[in-house]
């Protein structure tokens, strides 16, 4: 699947900040193309195929409306199984790059396969995932091969080299083993049903083991062994079965479902026909397996190394990118510094204005002005208060004089006081012979009670 495109590739290139040379433009265009189109599949027809002495291949991939230049370097060209030629329809995988010397964009390929072959591989992977999810490839389902088989059924074509190779191996290593051929077609659409029937028939005949074999060929030639019906027939087989389809590099769905996979039909015969040099043969088998694993590991590591090599960037380029980023950060830092400095200056000006407003000299001046104003207002306020108090005093004095007992005394009345100075209000408060003090308006008289009349005497107001 194509990687997601970056959001703003032109911002990454910095085209709005500098003037580029042609070399710089081509270099950055190459980086942009390789970043966006890191791995794409393209289908088309080969034309203008060129094979220079370097071992690299160059050709044009075209369709009815357009074309693109392609480069297949030697380390990848050696892995292409089918001979390339003009007019061949292929499906290629690679990255989009740019040849900086000419400014031409091109595909740098790592995989080339026939167009039909690519569709079959997709179907192969889909069926492989489906059956694997069902557990048909699990090791728990695998049945061990018999150590000394007596009767073996061979499911293959009655013609061709495969059956002869198997018979030759058993004749050389284990001639006592009984071999039984269950003939079937091994190529074409009609072969699917025949292979299924042959497997079921062989499973019912009581063989010690079965060999499902076919010689090498293209993916289309071997496709009947990648059909779901054949795979399920192999999985349902009770008899241990060895799958030997194609050459060592060919892998089929039947190989995954079978109890044992043999790289070739001859190897399948050797697995079921151990001779006296069985230990030697076992070591040879382990060596072949080790070599196969090493080849697979080397292939995997080579692909990984090539992927890392494609992703590797020249240190100078990274230094240029970092220098550009450093310049950008420097400008941003300067702008941020100036902005911060201006903000600090504005704040300092505001604080200075506030400080000037709160200066002690200014406050003292204001307080002095207020003190002078209060000093002017104080005498006036005191005079007004004194005047008001005098007026209130005179009024209260007049009121006091009206209710004062002294005014009553001035009209000819007197106040009798006993020995304790208490006013006598009733005759009952006195006794005969008691001495009292009569206070007059002017002076006092000492008097003695001759008689206290409890019944009041009415005096005429006219007397």
Tab-separated table of N, CA, C and O in Angstrom, residues 157-165:
chain	number	residue	atom	x	y	z
A	157	UNK	N	1.377	-37.373	-12.657
A	157	UNK	CA	1.096	-37.696	-14.059
A	157	UNK	C	1.808	-39.006	-14.427
A	157	UNK	O	2.957	-39.232	-13.997
A	158	UNK	N	1.165	-39.849	-15.200
A	158	UNK	CA	1.832	-41.108	-15.592
A	158	UNK	C	2.963	-40.887	-16.594
A	158	UNK	O	3.768	-41.789	-16.799
A	159	UNK	N	3.027	-39.720	-17.194
A	159	UNK	CA	4.098	-39.406	-18.146
A	159	UNK	C	4.966	-38.312	-17.556
A	159	UNK	O	4.567	-37.588	-16.644
A	160	UNK	N	6.150	-38.214	-18.069
A	160	UNK	CA	7.043	-37.178	-17.606
A	160	UNK	C	8.151	-37.715	-16.712
A	160	UNK	O	8.208	-38.908	-16.382
A	161	UNK	N	9.033	-36.804	-16.312
A	161	UNK	CA	10.232	-37.190	-15.570
A	161	UNK	C	9.961	-37.457	-14.097
A	161	UNK	O	10.756	-38.126	-13.435
A	162	UNK	N	8.848	-36.931	-13.558
A	162	UNK	CA	8.618	-37.024	-12.115
A	162	UNK	C	8.498	-38.484	-11.681
A	162	UNK	O	9.187	-38.938	-10.757
A	163	UNK	N	7.634	-39.267	-12.344
A	163	UNK	CA	7.439	-40.648	-11.927
A	163	UNK	C	8.698	-41.472	-12.132
A	163	UNK	O	9.034	-42.351	-11.325
A	164	UNK	N	9.448	-41.141	-13.200
A	164	UNK	CA	10.703	-41.881	-13.443
A	164	UNK	C	11.723	-41.571	-12.356
A	164	UNK	O	12.447	-42.464	-11.894
A	165	UNK	N	11.818	-40.312	-11.940
A	165	UNK	CA	12.768	-39.954	-10.873
A	165	UNK	C	12.409	-40.649	-9.563
A	165	UNK	O	13.294	-41.155	-8.843
